[in-house]
XYZ file of C-alpha atoms in Angstrom:
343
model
C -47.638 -12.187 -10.021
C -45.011 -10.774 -11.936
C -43.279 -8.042 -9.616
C -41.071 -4.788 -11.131
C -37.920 -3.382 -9.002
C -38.039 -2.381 -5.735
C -38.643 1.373 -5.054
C -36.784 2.617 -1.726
C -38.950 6.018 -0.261
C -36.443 7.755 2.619
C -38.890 10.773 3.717
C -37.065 12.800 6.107
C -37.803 15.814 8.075
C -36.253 18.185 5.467
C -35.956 15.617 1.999
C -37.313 13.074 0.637
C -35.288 10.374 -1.511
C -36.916 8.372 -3.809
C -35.161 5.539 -5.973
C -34.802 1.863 -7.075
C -33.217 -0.753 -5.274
C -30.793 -0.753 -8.760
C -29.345 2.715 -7.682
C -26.350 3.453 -5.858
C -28.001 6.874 -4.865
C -31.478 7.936 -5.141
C -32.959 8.635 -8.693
C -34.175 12.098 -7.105
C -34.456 14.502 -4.211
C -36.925 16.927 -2.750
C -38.177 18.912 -0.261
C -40.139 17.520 2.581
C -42.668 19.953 2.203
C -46.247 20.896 0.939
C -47.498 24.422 0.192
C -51.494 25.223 -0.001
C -52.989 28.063 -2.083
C -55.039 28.825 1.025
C -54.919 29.268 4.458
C -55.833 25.720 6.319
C -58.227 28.175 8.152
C -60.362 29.110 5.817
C -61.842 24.740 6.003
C -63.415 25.973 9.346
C -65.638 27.439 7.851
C -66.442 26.129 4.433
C -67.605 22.073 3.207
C -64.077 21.832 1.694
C -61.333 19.347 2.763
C -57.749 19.727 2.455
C -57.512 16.989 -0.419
C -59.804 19.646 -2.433
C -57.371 22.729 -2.140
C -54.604 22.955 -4.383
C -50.913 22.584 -4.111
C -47.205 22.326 -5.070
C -44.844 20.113 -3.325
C -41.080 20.297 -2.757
C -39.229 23.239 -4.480
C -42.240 24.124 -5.973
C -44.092 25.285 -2.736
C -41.125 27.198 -1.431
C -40.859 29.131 -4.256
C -44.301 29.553 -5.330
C -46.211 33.310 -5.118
C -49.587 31.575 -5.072
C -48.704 29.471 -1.853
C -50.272 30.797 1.557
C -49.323 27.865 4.159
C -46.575 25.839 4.077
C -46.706 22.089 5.812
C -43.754 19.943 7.102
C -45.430 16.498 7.645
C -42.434 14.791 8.643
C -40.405 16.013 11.920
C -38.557 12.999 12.772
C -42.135 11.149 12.739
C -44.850 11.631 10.529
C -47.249 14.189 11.942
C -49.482 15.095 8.735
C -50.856 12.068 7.292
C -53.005 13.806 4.430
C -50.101 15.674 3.441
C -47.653 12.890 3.437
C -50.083 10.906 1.189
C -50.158 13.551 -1.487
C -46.280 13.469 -0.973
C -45.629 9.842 -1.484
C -48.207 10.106 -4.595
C -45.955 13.205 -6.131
C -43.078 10.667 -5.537
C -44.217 7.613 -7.381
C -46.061 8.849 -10.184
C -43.959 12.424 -10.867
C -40.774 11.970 -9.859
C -40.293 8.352 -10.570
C -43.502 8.141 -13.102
C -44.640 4.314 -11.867
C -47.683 3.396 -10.973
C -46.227 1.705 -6.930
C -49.030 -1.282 -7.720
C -46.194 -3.927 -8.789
C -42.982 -2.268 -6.803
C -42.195 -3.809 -3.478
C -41.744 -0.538 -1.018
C -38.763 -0.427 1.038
C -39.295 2.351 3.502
C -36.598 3.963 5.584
C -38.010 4.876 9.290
C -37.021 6.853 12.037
C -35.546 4.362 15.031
C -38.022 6.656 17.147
C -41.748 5.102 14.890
C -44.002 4.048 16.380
C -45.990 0.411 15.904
C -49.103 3.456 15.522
C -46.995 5.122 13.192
C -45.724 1.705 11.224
C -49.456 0.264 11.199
C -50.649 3.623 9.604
C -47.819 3.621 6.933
C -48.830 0.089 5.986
C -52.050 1.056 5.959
C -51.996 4.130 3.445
C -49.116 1.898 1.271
C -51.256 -0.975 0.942
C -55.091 0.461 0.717
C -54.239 3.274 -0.992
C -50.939 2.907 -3.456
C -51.985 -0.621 -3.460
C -48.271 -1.821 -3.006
C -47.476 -5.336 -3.266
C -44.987 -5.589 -0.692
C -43.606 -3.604 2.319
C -40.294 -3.648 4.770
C -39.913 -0.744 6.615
C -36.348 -0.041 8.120
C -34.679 1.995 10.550
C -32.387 4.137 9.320
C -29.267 3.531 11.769
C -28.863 -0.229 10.792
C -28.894 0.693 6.824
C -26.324 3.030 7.937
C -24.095 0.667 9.164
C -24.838 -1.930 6.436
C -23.845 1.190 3.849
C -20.358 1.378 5.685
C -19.889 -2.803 5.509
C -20.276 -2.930 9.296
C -22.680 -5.270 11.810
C -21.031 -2.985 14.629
C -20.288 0.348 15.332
C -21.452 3.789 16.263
C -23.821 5.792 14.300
C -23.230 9.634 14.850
C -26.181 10.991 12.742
C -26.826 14.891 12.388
C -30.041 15.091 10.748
C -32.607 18.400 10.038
C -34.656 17.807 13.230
C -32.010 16.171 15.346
C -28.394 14.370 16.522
C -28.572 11.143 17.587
C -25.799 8.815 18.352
C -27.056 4.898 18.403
C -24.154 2.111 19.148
C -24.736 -1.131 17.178
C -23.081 -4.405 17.993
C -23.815 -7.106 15.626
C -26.590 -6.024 13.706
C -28.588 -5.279 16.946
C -29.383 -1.501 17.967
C -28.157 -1.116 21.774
C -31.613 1.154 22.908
C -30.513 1.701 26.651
C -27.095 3.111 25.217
C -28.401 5.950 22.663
C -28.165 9.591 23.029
C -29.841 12.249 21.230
C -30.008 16.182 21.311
C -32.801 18.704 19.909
C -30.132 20.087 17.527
C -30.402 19.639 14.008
C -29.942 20.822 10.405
C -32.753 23.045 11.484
C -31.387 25.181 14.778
C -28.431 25.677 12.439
C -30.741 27.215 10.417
C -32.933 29.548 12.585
C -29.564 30.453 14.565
C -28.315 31.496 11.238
C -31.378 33.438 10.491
C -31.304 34.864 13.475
C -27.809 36.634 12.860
C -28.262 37.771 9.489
C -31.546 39.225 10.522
C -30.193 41.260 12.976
C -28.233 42.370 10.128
C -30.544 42.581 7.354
C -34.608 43.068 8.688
C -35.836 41.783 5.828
C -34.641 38.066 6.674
C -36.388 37.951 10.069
C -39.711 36.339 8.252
C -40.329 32.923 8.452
C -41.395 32.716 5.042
C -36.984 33.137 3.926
C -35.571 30.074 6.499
C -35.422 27.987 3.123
C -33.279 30.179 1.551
C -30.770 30.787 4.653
C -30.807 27.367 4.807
C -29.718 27.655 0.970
C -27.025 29.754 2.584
C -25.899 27.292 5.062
C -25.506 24.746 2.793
C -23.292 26.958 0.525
C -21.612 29.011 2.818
C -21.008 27.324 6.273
C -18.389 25.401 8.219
C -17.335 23.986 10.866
C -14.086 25.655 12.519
C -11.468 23.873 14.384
C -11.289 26.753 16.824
C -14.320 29.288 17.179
C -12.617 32.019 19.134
C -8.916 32.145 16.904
C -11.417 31.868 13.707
C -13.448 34.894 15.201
C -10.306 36.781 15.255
C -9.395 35.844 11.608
C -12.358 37.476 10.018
C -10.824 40.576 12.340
C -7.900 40.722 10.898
C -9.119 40.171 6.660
C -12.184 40.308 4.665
C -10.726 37.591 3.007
C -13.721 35.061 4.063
C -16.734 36.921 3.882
C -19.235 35.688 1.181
C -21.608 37.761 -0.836
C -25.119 36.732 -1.056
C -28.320 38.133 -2.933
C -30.710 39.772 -0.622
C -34.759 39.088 -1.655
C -34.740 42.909 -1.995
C -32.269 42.638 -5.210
C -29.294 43.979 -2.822
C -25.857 42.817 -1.550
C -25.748 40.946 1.427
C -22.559 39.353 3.104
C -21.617 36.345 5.605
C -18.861 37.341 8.193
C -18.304 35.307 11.419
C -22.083 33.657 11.169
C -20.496 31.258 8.444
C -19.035 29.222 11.222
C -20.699 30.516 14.082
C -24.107 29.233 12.953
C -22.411 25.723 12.930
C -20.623 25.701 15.923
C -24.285 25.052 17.781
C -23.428 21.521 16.906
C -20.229 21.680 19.369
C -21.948 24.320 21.712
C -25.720 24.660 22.259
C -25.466 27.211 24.832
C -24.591 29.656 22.010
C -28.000 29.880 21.226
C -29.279 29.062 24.372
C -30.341 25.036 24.109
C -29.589 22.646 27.096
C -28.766 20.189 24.567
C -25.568 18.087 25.279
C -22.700 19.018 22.800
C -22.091 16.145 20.121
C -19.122 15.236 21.384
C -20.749 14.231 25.016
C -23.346 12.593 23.677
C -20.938 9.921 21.646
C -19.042 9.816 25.205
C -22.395 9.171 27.366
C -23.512 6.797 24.668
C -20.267 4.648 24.620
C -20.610 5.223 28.855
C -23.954 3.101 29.075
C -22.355 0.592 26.972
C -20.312 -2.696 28.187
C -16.874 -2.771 28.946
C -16.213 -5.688 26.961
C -17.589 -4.409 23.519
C -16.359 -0.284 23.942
C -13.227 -1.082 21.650
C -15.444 -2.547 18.465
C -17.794 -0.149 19.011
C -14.905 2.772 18.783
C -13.463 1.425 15.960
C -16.579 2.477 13.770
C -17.590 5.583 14.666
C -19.566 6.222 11.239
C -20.534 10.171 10.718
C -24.232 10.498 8.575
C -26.589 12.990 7.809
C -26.668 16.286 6.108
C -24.727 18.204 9.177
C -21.592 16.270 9.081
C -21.198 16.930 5.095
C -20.561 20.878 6.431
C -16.568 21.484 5.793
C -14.559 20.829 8.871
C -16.891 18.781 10.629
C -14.925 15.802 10.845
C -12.118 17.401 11.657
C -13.758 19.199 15.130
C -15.170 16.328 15.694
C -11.714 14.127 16.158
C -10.277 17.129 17.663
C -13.202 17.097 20.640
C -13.249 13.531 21.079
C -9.371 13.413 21.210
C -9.665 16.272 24.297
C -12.393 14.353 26.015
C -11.083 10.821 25.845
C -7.792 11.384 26.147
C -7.469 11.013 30.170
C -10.148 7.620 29.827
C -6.998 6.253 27.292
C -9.892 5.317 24.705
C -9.285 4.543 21.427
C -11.547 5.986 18.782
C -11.645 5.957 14.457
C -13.969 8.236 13.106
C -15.404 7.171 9.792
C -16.749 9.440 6.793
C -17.916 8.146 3.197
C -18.894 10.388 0.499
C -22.290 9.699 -0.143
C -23.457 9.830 3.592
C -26.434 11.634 3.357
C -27.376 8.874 0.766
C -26.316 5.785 3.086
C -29.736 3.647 2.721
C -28.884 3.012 -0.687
């Protein structure tokens, strides 16, 4: 049987990338989310199912009047398998317009999936989309095989999480990774949480996607929280205008980099997550002596959260202050393209 390209599917807690194997970066991007023109309530009581109710997906369902629930299936794992069906479909046929019958699937996984997880994934690829062929991979290895390295130190900051996994020749080190609750999305609601104390009408739910739009536009990371705090004091020279859903002006002070700074502080918003900077340190901690160096060498940054301005630069700053006094040795890496690094 004659086979067409391979089709790489990367559906993350907050995107989905979909592509061919051909691409340096994915042929298109969308949200990883579904919205319903009713309320999943309402099947309690009626012979419909949820395939029968219509939808949008992606940017569609955010911005859509007509939408009453919205559905994240993916949050690290997949958690809504109807929903991620009618996703994948939406990815092959409307984004990429092939019928998946003749494309060998590579899928990118989290490390955490499950062989429940991986069995059901197979399952809906090959009885449903009727794929020919399947790998699934996890996501820190094609990481490292982006940067040209069989061994180093992925530091991902993803929407649902940061985890840090060392690798040492090809093979994940499992006992040695480290992970914290914060992600692209605490950024967010911590955000949220600011400017709604400033502007009521952001406190719904129904605007995180466009504070996250804000985030992504208007955030960074700050070498030093405290002396930036006392910049935006001193000028007005920072502050960023945004439009508020009532029409109005709204504006960004001190939350563009405070919002971040949860990365480098969790106790800011009260989480008693470890700082990113501790977890590298623990991670590189449960690892042996005799491989430490290689693994410090490659210290390889990916995931949405590390593409925020100054992140690299706190980052090497922390890690100097903390590994200074153990006289270790460290090279933080950053590509362009990172939140693109299975392709």
């Amino acid at each position: 049987m004659h086979l067409d390209q391979p089709i790489i599917l990367d559906s993350g807690s907050s995107s989905t990338k979909v592509g061919f194997k051909s691409d340096s970066i994915p042929v298109d991007v969308f949200q990883t989310v579904i919205g319903y023109t009713e309320d999943l309530s309402s099947l309690r009581h009626s012979d419909l199912q949820i395939y029968d109710l219509e939808y949008y997906i992606g940017e569609k369902a955010l911005s859509s009047k007509r939408v009453k629930r919205l559905l994240y299936p993916v949050w690290n794992l997949v958690i809504d398998w109807e929903s991620i069906e009618k996703l994948w479909h939406y990815a092959f046929f409307d984004r990429l317009h092939v019928n998946p019958n003749y494309n060998p699937i590579m899928m990118v996984e989290s490390f955490y999936s499950t062989r429940e997880q991986q069995e059901k994934i197979a399952e809906i690829m090959f009885e449903v989309f009727c794929v020919p062929q399947l790998l699934l991979s996890k996501s820190p290895l094609l990481c490292l095989y982006a940067a040209g390295k069989i061994t180093g130190v992925i530091v991902e900051s993803s929407a649902s999480m940061t985890i840090v996994v060392p690798i040492y020749k090809g093979t994940i080190i499992p006992h040695a990774i480290t992970y914290s609750s914060i992600g692209g999305y605490s950024i967010t609601k911590y955000l949220q949480k600011m400017l709604g104390n400033k502007y009521s009408q952001l406190k719904p739910k129904k605007f995180s996607h466009l504070i996250d739009e804000l985030k992504k536009k208007h955030c960074y990371v700050s070498l030093n929280a405290e002396r930036e705090k006392k910049v935006f004091m001193k000028t007005k020279k920072f502050i960023k205008e945004f439009i508020l859903p009532s029409g109005d002006i709204g504006i960004m002070e001190e939350e563009r980099f405070r919002a971040p700074e949860l990365i480098f502080d969790p106790l800011l918003n009260g989480y008693n997550d470890e700082p990113i900077q501790n977890l590298i340190l623990e991670s590189i901690k449960k690892c042996d002596l005799t491989i430490r160096k290689e693994l410090l060498d490659n210290l390889i940054l990916c995931g949405g959260n590390t593409l925020l301005h100054g992140f690299r630069e706190r980052l090497d700053k922390e890690l100097n202050l903390l590994f200074e006094e153990k006289k270790l040795e460290f090279k933080i890496k950053s590509f362009e393209n990172r939140e693109f690094f299975p392709w």
